[in-house]
Short mmCIF file of C-alpha atoms in Angstrom, two decimals:
data_model
loop_
_atom_site.label_atom_id
_atom_site.label_comp_id
_atom_site.label_asym_id
_atom_site.label_seq_id
_atom_site.Cartn_x
_atom_site.Cartn_y
_atom_site.Cartn_z
CA MET U 232 107.32 -106.43 -1.65
CA GLY U 233 106.33 -104.07 1.15
CA VAL U 234 103.53 -104.43 3.65
CA LEU U 235 100.40 -102.43 4.42
CA ALA U 236 98.91 -102.76 7.89
CA LEU U 237 95.34 -101.79 8.72
CA ILE U 238 95.25 -100.88 12.41
CA GLY U 239 91.72 -100.65 13.79
CA THR U 240 91.45 -98.58 16.96
CA ARG U 241 88.79 -97.18 19.24
CA LYS U 242 89.16 -93.88 17.39
CA GLY U 243 89.32 -94.87 13.78
CA LEU U 244 91.52 -96.69 11.32
CA PHE U 245 95.25 -96.10 10.94
CA VAL U 246 97.18 -97.25 7.89
CA LEU U 247 100.86 -98.11 8.19
CA ARG U 248 103.10 -98.84 5.24
CA ALA U 249 106.65 -100.18 5.10
CA ALA U 250 109.00 -101.28 2.38
CA ASP U 251 110.39 -104.78 2.18
CA GLY U 252 112.73 -104.37 5.14
CA ARG U 253 109.82 -103.55 7.48
CA ASP U 254 112.10 -101.26 9.49
CA ARG U 255 110.65 -97.85 8.57
CA TRP U 256 106.92 -97.23 8.68
CA GLN U 257 104.73 -94.39 7.45
CA ILE U 258 101.51 -93.68 9.30
CA GLU U 259 98.28 -92.33 7.82
CA GLY U 260 95.08 -91.69 9.71
CA PRO U 261 92.80 -91.79 11.40
CA LEU U 262 90.37 -92.76 8.68
CA LEU U 263 86.78 -93.42 9.77
CA ASP U 264 87.46 -90.93 12.54
CA THR U 265 85.36 -91.50 15.71
CA TRP U 266 84.39 -95.04 14.69
CA GLY U 267 85.63 -98.00 16.67
CA VAL U 268 87.15 -100.29 14.06
CA TYR U 269 86.87 -103.80 15.47
CA HIS U 270 88.40 -105.31 12.34
CA ALA U 271 89.51 -104.09 8.92
CA VAL U 272 90.75 -106.13 6.01
CA VAL U 273 91.81 -105.75 2.40
CA ASP U 274 89.92 -108.13 0.12
CA GLU U 275 92.79 -109.35 -1.99
CA ARG U 276 90.39 -110.51 -4.70
CA ASP U 277 89.60 -106.95 -5.81
CA GLY U 278 91.47 -104.59 -3.46
CA THR U 279 88.38 -103.34 -1.60
CA TRP U 280 88.91 -102.35 2.04
CA TYR U 281 86.27 -103.42 4.56
CA ALA U 282 85.89 -102.27 8.15
CA ALA U 283 83.68 -103.60 10.92
CA ALA U 284 82.88 -100.17 12.33
CA ASN U 285 81.00 -99.50 15.54
CA HIS U 286 80.00 -96.12 16.94
CA THR U 287 79.07 -95.57 20.55
CA THR U 288 76.12 -93.41 19.51
CA TYR U 289 75.23 -94.55 16.00
CA GLY U 290 75.68 -98.29 16.30
CA PRO U 291 77.27 -101.05 14.22
CA THR U 292 77.87 -101.11 10.49
CA VAL U 293 80.31 -102.19 7.79
CA GLN U 294 82.22 -99.53 5.87
CA ARG U 295 83.96 -100.27 2.60
CA SER U 296 86.31 -98.36 0.35
CA SER U 297 87.34 -99.04 -3.23
CA ASP U 298 89.93 -96.24 -3.35
CA GLY U 299 92.36 -97.21 -0.63
CA GLY U 300 90.51 -95.54 2.21
CA GLN U 301 89.94 -92.12 0.63
CA THR U 302 86.16 -92.52 0.54
CA TRP U 303 83.88 -94.98 2.32
CA ARG U 304 80.36 -96.35 1.84
CA ARG U 305 78.22 -97.99 4.49
CA SER U 306 76.53 -101.26 3.85
CA ARG U 307 72.74 -101.21 3.84
CA GLN U 308 71.39 -101.50 7.37
CA ILE U 309 72.52 -104.74 8.95
CA GLY U 310 70.09 -106.26 11.39
CA LEU U 311 68.46 -109.30 12.89
CA PRO U 312 64.89 -110.43 12.20
CA GLU U 313 62.31 -109.19 14.68
CA GLU U 314 61.11 -112.67 15.62
CA SER U 315 64.58 -113.49 16.96
CA GLY U 316 64.07 -111.01 19.76
CA LEU U 317 67.69 -109.95 19.22
CA VAL U 318 69.31 -106.81 17.89
CA LEU U 319 72.77 -106.47 16.41
CA ASN U 320 75.10 -105.10 19.08
CA ALA U 321 78.36 -104.97 17.12
CA THR U 322 80.10 -106.01 13.93
CA TRP U 323 83.27 -107.94 14.74
CA HIS U 324 85.00 -109.64 11.84
CA ILE U 325 84.88 -109.57 8.03
CA GLU U 326 86.13 -112.58 6.10
CA PRO U 327 86.32 -112.46 2.30
CA GLY U 328 85.15 -115.62 0.59
CA LEU U 329 87.29 -117.85 -1.57
CA PRO U 330 88.52 -116.65 -5.00
CA GLU U 331 85.89 -118.78 -6.76
CA ASP U 332 83.16 -116.82 -4.92
CA PRO U 333 84.22 -113.27 -5.78
CA GLU U 334 81.00 -111.62 -4.62
CA THR U 335 80.85 -113.41 -1.26
CA LEU U 336 81.98 -112.16 2.14
CA TYR U 337 81.18 -113.23 5.68
CA LEU U 338 80.60 -111.01 8.70
CA GLY U 339 80.65 -112.05 12.34
CA GLY U 340 78.86 -110.04 14.98
CA ASP U 341 77.43 -109.81 18.46
CA PRO U 342 75.21 -111.52 19.71
CA GLY U 343 76.92 -114.58 18.23
CA VAL U 344 75.66 -114.07 14.69
CA LEU U 345 77.01 -114.67 11.21
CA PHE U 346 76.05 -112.84 8.01
CA ARG U 347 76.86 -113.50 4.38
CA SER U 348 76.98 -110.97 1.58
CA HIS U 349 76.51 -111.99 -2.04
CA ASP U 350 77.10 -108.48 -3.40
CA ARG U 351 80.54 -107.50 -2.08
CA GLY U 352 79.24 -106.04 1.14
CA GLU U 353 76.38 -103.91 -0.13
CA SER U 354 73.89 -106.00 1.86
CA TRP U 355 74.15 -108.79 4.42
CA GLN U 356 71.87 -111.75 5.13
CA VAL U 357 71.90 -113.41 8.52
CA ASN U 358 72.74 -117.10 8.76
CA ARG U 359 69.58 -118.66 10.20
CA ALA U 360 71.18 -121.88 11.35
CA ILE U 361 73.54 -120.02 13.68
CA LEU U 362 70.84 -117.57 14.73
CA ASP U 363 68.42 -120.41 15.51
CA HIS U 364 70.99 -122.88 16.79
CA PRO U 365 69.28 -125.21 19.29
CA THR U 366 71.96 -124.62 21.91
CA ARG U 367 71.68 -120.82 21.85
CA ALA U 368 68.83 -120.27 24.26
CA ASP U 369 70.07 -122.42 27.11
CA VAL U 370 73.85 -122.50 26.82
CA TRP U 371 75.15 -119.36 25.12
CA ILE U 372 75.71 -116.98 28.01
CA PRO U 373 77.49 -113.72 27.14
CA GLY U 374 80.82 -113.10 28.83
CA ALA U 375 82.65 -109.83 29.37
CA GLY U 376 83.16 -109.51 25.64
CA GLY U 377 79.53 -110.25 24.84
CA LEU U 378 78.70 -113.03 22.40
CA CYS U 379 80.98 -112.14 19.56
CA CYS U 380 81.49 -114.17 16.42
CA HIS U 381 85.12 -113.16 15.96
CA SER U 382 86.62 -115.96 13.88
CA ILE U 383 85.44 -117.16 10.46
CA GLN U 384 87.66 -119.64 8.64
CA ILE U 385 86.90 -121.18 5.25
CA ASP U 386 88.56 -124.38 4.05
CA PRO U 387 90.48 -123.31 0.92
CA ARG U 388 89.70 -126.71 -0.66
CA ASP U 389 85.95 -126.47 -0.09
CA PRO U 390 83.90 -123.25 0.22
CA GLY U 391 81.17 -125.27 1.91
CA ARG U 392 83.33 -126.06 4.93
CA ILE U 393 83.31 -123.11 7.30
CA TYR U 394 84.36 -122.75 10.93
CA VAL U 395 83.23 -120.03 13.31
CA GLY U 396 84.43 -119.16 16.78
CA ILE U 397 81.94 -117.50 19.12
CA THR U 398 82.81 -116.39 22.63
CA SER U 399 80.94 -118.20 25.41
CA ALA U 400 79.42 -120.54 22.81
CA GLY U 401 82.32 -122.39 21.21
CA THR U 402 83.64 -123.52 17.86
CA PHE U 403 81.15 -124.64 15.22
CA ARG U 404 81.73 -126.24 11.82
CA SER U 405 79.51 -126.35 8.77
CA ASP U 406 80.12 -128.81 5.94
CA ASP U 407 77.21 -127.55 3.85
CA ALA U 408 77.95 -123.85 3.32
CA GLY U 409 76.21 -122.78 6.49
CA GLU U 410 72.96 -124.74 6.21
CA THR U 411 73.79 -126.64 9.41
CA TRP U 412 76.39 -126.20 12.16
CA VAL U 413 77.79 -128.75 14.56
CA PRO U 414 79.64 -127.85 17.77
CA ARG U 415 83.30 -128.87 17.63
CA ASN U 416 84.66 -128.48 21.15
CA LYS U 417 85.78 -131.99 22.11
CA ASN U 418 88.51 -131.94 24.80
CA ILE U 419 88.27 -128.17 25.22
CA VAL U 420 87.74 -127.19 28.81
CA ALA U 421 85.32 -124.55 30.05
CA ASP U 422 86.31 -124.27 33.70
CA PHE U 423 83.75 -121.53 34.30
CA ARG U 424 80.82 -123.88 33.66
CA PRO U 425 79.30 -126.62 35.83
CA ASP U 426 80.25 -129.23 33.22
CA PRO U 427 83.72 -128.19 32.04
CA TYR U 428 83.66 -130.59 29.07
CA ALA U 429 80.17 -129.89 27.78
CA GLU U 430 79.47 -130.05 24.06
CA VAL U 431 78.85 -126.31 23.85
CA GLY U 432 79.62 -123.24 25.92
CA GLN U 433 83.40 -123.01 25.56
CA CYS U 434 85.02 -119.66 24.96
CA PRO U 435 87.35 -119.52 21.97
CA HIS U 436 89.23 -116.24 21.84
CA LYS U 437 90.75 -116.75 18.39
CA LEU U 438 90.51 -119.59 15.87
CA LEU U 439 92.78 -119.99 12.83
CA LEU U 440 93.03 -122.61 10.10
CA HIS U 441 96.41 -123.30 8.52
CA CYS U 442 96.32 -122.33 4.86
CA THR U 443 98.55 -125.15 3.55
CA GLN U 444 97.32 -127.86 5.90
CA PRO U 445 93.62 -127.04 6.20
CA ASP U 446 92.74 -129.99 8.41
CA ARG U 447 94.82 -128.27 11.09
CA LEU U 448 93.33 -125.52 13.23
CA TRP U 449 94.77 -123.62 16.16
CA GLN U 450 92.83 -122.01 18.94
CA GLN U 451 93.64 -119.59 21.74
CA ASN U 452 90.83 -120.24 24.15
CA HIS U 453 89.77 -118.68 27.44
CA CYS U 454 91.02 -121.95 28.96
CA GLY U 455 94.16 -122.90 27.09
CA VAL U 456 95.82 -123.17 23.71
CA TYR U 457 94.68 -126.01 21.45
CA ARG U 458 95.39 -127.64 18.10
CA SER U 459 93.23 -129.89 15.96
CA ASP U 460 94.49 -132.08 13.13
CA ASP U 461 91.10 -133.48 12.17
CA ARG U 462 89.02 -130.50 11.08
CA ALA U 463 88.13 -129.63 14.68
CA ASP U 464 86.61 -133.03 15.41
CA SER U 465 88.91 -133.18 18.44
CA TRP U 466 91.39 -130.85 20.10
CA LEU U 467 94.71 -131.33 21.88
CA ARG U 468 95.66 -128.97 24.70
CA LEU U 469 99.11 -127.42 24.27
CA ASP U 470 99.76 -124.90 27.02
CA GLY U 471 101.24 -127.18 29.68
CA ASN U 472 104.85 -126.97 28.54
CA GLY U 473 106.47 -123.55 28.54
CA LEU U 474 103.59 -121.08 28.51
CA PRO U 475 103.28 -118.94 31.64
CA SER U 476 99.48 -118.78 31.36
CA PRO U 477 96.82 -120.63 29.41
CA PHE U 478 94.82 -117.42 28.96
CA GLY U 479 95.17 -114.88 26.16
CA TRP U 480 93.64 -113.67 22.91
CA ALA U 481 96.26 -113.23 20.20
CA LEU U 482 97.21 -116.04 17.84
CA MET U 483 99.55 -115.93 14.83
CA LEU U 484 100.68 -118.64 12.43
CA ASP U 485 103.44 -119.16 9.88
CA PRO U 486 102.04 -119.78 6.38
CA ASP U 487 105.17 -121.76 5.48
CA ASP U 488 105.22 -123.99 8.55
CA PRO U 489 102.06 -125.61 9.99
CA ASP U 490 103.98 -126.50 13.19
CA THR U 491 104.74 -122.88 14.10
CA ALA U 492 102.41 -120.64 16.08
CA PHE U 493 102.72 -117.55 18.30
CA VAL U 494 100.60 -116.57 21.31
CA ILE U 495 100.73 -113.69 23.78
CA PRO U 496 99.64 -114.95 27.20
CA ALA U 497 97.72 -112.83 29.68
CA ARG U 498 97.58 -113.60 33.38
CA SER U 499 93.85 -114.35 33.58
CA MET U 500 90.50 -112.81 32.92
CA GLU U 501 90.70 -110.95 36.23
CA TYR U 502 93.98 -109.19 35.36
CA HIS U 503 94.12 -108.70 31.59
CA TYR U 504 97.87 -108.14 31.47
CA GLY U 505 100.85 -110.39 30.95
CA PRO U 506 102.17 -112.60 33.76
CA GLY U 507 104.56 -110.54 35.87
CA GLY U 508 103.51 -107.35 34.11
CA ARG U 509 105.45 -108.40 31.00
CA LEU U 510 104.43 -108.19 27.40
CA ALA U 511 105.83 -111.45 26.07
CA VAL U 512 105.30 -113.44 22.89
CA TYR U 513 105.70 -117.21 22.92
CA ARG U 514 106.45 -119.33 19.88
CA THR U 515 106.24 -123.03 19.20
CA THR U 516 107.96 -124.66 16.23
CA ASP U 517 106.98 -128.21 17.13
CA ALA U 518 103.19 -128.00 16.86
CA GLY U 519 102.76 -126.93 20.46
CA ALA U 520 104.89 -129.54 22.23
CA THR U 521 107.16 -126.78 23.60
CA TRP U 522 107.11 -122.98 23.72
CA GLU U 523 109.89 -120.38 23.91
CA SER U 524 109.75 -116.68 24.66
CA VAL U 525 110.42 -114.42 21.68
CA SER U 526 110.44 -111.06 23.41
CA ASN U 527 113.62 -109.16 22.49
CA GLY U 528 112.66 -105.56 21.88
CA LEU U 529 109.47 -105.67 23.94
CA PRO U 530 109.25 -103.54 27.11
CA ASP U 531 110.41 -105.20 30.33
CA GLN U 532 107.31 -104.02 32.16
CA SER U 533 104.00 -103.36 30.49
CA TRP U 534 100.54 -103.75 31.93
CA THR U 535 98.83 -104.06 28.61
CA VAL U 536 97.31 -106.84 26.52
CA VAL U 537 96.83 -107.74 22.89
CA LEU U 538 93.18 -108.20 21.97
CA ARG U 539 91.71 -111.03 19.91
CA GLU U 540 91.81 -109.27 16.51
CA ALA U 541 95.00 -107.33 17.17
CA SER U 542 97.57 -109.72 15.72
CA ALA U 543 98.39 -110.74 12.16
CA PHE U 544 100.93 -112.59 10.06
CA ASP U 545 102.15 -112.92 6.49
CA ASP U 546 104.87 -114.84 4.69
CA GLU U 547 107.57 -112.61 6.10
CA SER U 548 106.71 -111.73 9.67
CA VAL U 549 104.21 -111.47 12.51
CA TYR U 550 102.61 -108.30 13.87
CA PHE U 551 100.53 -107.16 16.83
CA GLY U 552 99.08 -104.03 18.44
CA THR U 553 98.48 -103.37 22.11
CA GLN U 554 95.70 -101.86 24.14
CA SER U 555 98.19 -99.11 24.99
CA GLY U 556 98.54 -98.11 21.33
CA SER U 557 101.86 -99.65 20.28
CA PHE U 558 102.30 -101.62 17.05
CA PHE U 559 105.10 -104.19 16.93
CA VAL U 560 106.61 -106.14 14.06
CA LEU U 561 109.13 -108.97 14.22
CA ALA U 562 111.47 -107.20 11.85
CA ASP U 563 114.96 -108.53 12.38
CA GLY U 564 115.33 -112.17 13.25
CA ASP U 565 113.85 -112.58 16.72
CA THR U 566 113.76 -108.90 17.68
CA TRP U 567 110.61 -106.82 17.79
CA LEU U 568 110.46 -103.32 16.36
CA GLU U 569 107.97 -100.85 17.83
CA ALA U 570 106.76 -99.41 14.54
CA ALA U 571 104.23 -97.01 16.10
CA ARG U 572 103.30 -95.88 19.57
CA HIS U 573 100.71 -93.64 21.22
CA LEU U 574 97.93 -94.75 18.92
CA PRO U 575 94.47 -95.11 20.45
CA THR U 576 93.61 -98.52 21.91
CA ILE U 577 94.36 -101.02 19.15
CA LEU U 578 91.46 -103.36 18.46
CA SER U 579 92.60 -105.06 15.28
CA VAL U 580 95.54 -105.62 12.95
CA GLU U 581 95.55 -107.03 9.43
CA VAL U 582 98.36 -106.96 6.89
CA THR U 583 98.57 -107.30 3.14
CA SER U 584 101.33 -106.92 0.59
CA TRP U 585 101.94 -103.46 -0.81
CA SER U 586 104.30 -101.90 -3.31
CA ALA U 587 105.23 -98.21 -3.40
CA MET C 200 59.09 -78.14 5.39
CA VAL C 201 61.39 -78.60 8.34
CA ARG C 202 65.17 -78.24 8.47
CA ILE C 203 67.03 -81.09 10.16
CA VAL C 204 70.51 -80.28 11.46
CA VAL C 205 72.86 -83.20 12.10
CA PRO C 206 76.14 -83.40 14.03
CA SER C 207 79.48 -83.64 12.26
CA VAL C 208 79.76 -87.43 12.48
CA LEU C 209 76.46 -87.84 10.66
CA ALA C 210 77.35 -85.09 8.18
CA SER C 211 80.52 -86.97 7.26
CA GLU C 212 78.31 -89.99 6.53
CA ALA C 213 76.15 -87.85 4.22
CA GLU C 214 78.83 -86.43 1.92
CA GLY C 215 79.42 -83.53 4.28
CA LYS C 216 75.86 -82.24 4.28
CA GLN C 217 75.00 -80.77 7.69
CA SER C 218 71.33 -79.94 7.18
CA PHE C 219 68.41 -81.36 5.24
CA ASP C 220 65.11 -79.77 4.30
CA VAL C 221 62.43 -82.42 4.67
CA GLU C 222 58.71 -82.49 4.01
CA ALA C 223 57.07 -84.87 6.50
CA GLU C 224 54.02 -85.05 8.75
CA THR C 225 55.67 -86.52 11.81
CA LEU C 226 59.08 -86.31 13.40
CA GLY C 227 59.66 -90.03 12.84
CA ASP C 228 58.84 -89.73 9.14
CA ALA C 229 61.26 -86.82 8.82
CA LEU C 230 64.11 -88.67 10.49
CA ARG C 231 63.50 -91.83 8.49
CA ALA C 232 63.79 -89.79 5.29
CA LEU C 233 67.40 -88.89 6.04
CA PRO C 234 70.24 -90.69 4.25
CA VAL C 235 71.69 -91.52 7.68
CA ALA C 236 68.48 -93.02 9.06
CA ASP C 237 70.19 -96.39 9.52
CA LEU C 238 72.54 -94.72 12.00
CA LEU C 239 69.70 -93.17 14.00
CA PHE C 240 67.46 -96.24 14.24
CA ASN C 241 68.22 -99.88 14.94
CA GLU C 242 66.73 -102.70 12.87
CA ARG C 243 63.51 -102.52 14.96
CA GLY C 244 62.99 -98.92 13.94
CA GLU C 245 63.79 -97.79 17.48
CA LEU C 246 65.75 -94.58 17.95
CA ARG C 247 69.22 -95.47 19.21
CA HIS C 248 69.61 -95.01 22.92
CA HIS C 249 72.28 -92.31 22.83
CA VAL C 250 70.56 -90.07 20.26
CA ASN C 251 68.75 -86.92 21.41
CA VAL C 252 66.36 -85.09 19.09
CA TYR C 253 65.15 -81.54 19.70
CA VAL C 254 62.31 -79.86 17.82
CA ASP C 255 62.66 -76.08 17.93
CA GLY C 256 64.71 -76.52 21.08
CA GLU C 257 62.32 -78.91 22.84
CA ASP C 258 63.26 -82.52 23.63
CA HIS C 259 61.16 -84.65 21.30
CA ARG C 260 60.10 -86.85 24.22
CA GLU C 261 58.37 -83.85 25.80
CA ARG C 262 56.25 -83.23 22.72
CA GLY C 263 54.99 -86.71 21.96
CA GLY C 264 58.03 -88.53 20.62
CA LEU C 265 58.54 -89.75 17.08
CA VAL C 266 54.83 -89.84 16.26
CA SER C 267 54.37 -86.19 17.12
CA PRO C 268 53.26 -84.00 14.17
CA LEU C 269 55.76 -81.44 13.00
CA GLU C 270 53.05 -78.92 12.13
CA ASP C 271 54.76 -75.51 12.21
CA ALA C 272 58.14 -76.70 13.45
CA HIS C 273 61.11 -74.99 11.83
CA GLU C 274 64.16 -76.89 12.99
CA VAL C 275 64.96 -80.39 14.18
CA ARG C 276 68.38 -80.82 15.75
CA ILE C 277 70.02 -84.19 16.34
CA VAL C 278 72.50 -84.29 19.20
CA ALA C 279 74.59 -87.18 20.52
CA MET C 280 74.06 -87.71 24.24
CA VAL C 281 77.12 -87.26 26.41
CA SER C 282 76.39 -90.78 27.70
CA GLY C 283 77.25 -92.06 24.25
CA GLY C 284 80.85 -91.14 24.54
#
């Protein structure tokens, strides 16, 4: 089975396809030309493509296509209620619901908001409990990336258990399908705040749940890499043994092995490039106890980074795109293949299976 | 009847249609009748910051803004500000 990659960039959506070997790629695009595609995903329940599309002049929306990207339709206007005093700044992440909820999708946005659609993305309703969360007014302070709800993870055993990651606010869990949300940031440091171990105010950069061991979550945070084995009730810090920096955005998992994860460290928020000017991927196969560099095929010197939505994984491989417009795939053992270069700034990567 | 001309990005969001003939009393009513109104206005009904609108060549802000009557106007042109990109 081949692979189809949706590459969201600042200047539209690129589609890359490869056969099973993942060594030769065909590029199509840009689709949604001129739109910044913060995230795009194929809903594997019905094949619809969704894109969190943001235009510098015409604002945020969701675009969707039922014909493989040939034609697109915007969702009805997505917005926040007037009494909130907030307006929607950007759409960030689209998460299809579980197979038993075929009409349901979730959408994360800025300023730290979550929407749900019950009609396959035609319209979106804001989640009031996140919008009105009691910690929002005093603790949620936008960082350089705003207040973006970038990670939405649903427990495959229970559609009522949902996790969200919001920058400068933290990780939150709902056990009642979004009616209530509790902060879940225990042991996660926020060294930019007066109380570095406060209940709220941490800055997750990417949050992923493991599909076969759903009590386990991984998190690349502004301040370290973490793992939880108890549904985010507590977190264990993992970046002290082998990672050159605790900072970064990208996070990839192995669906077949809950102990394996990949990160791409960046020097710090002041620098936004890899330590030593190197683009390097680090892998753990022992649940974060140790890390090793997996960087064969990557450039020796590269002052670029991989953004929070710009990495992906499937059963066969892992993938990422850089701010400098290169798309890499781990195609042959532990060697990276640069499948595309000179694309616009890559904002997001998602992959799905594809057959010619 | 006034003709509203939209830039290419908006035309591509309206099945390629670059102009619309609209019957409306005010400029705001005319713009809100467009199939791309959600891209011109935010959820408060405020014109997005980087959108310029000209009525017969005159900046709409100079002739009373969105509430201004169209009266004998012939053409409304929507232009993206350079600050938007």
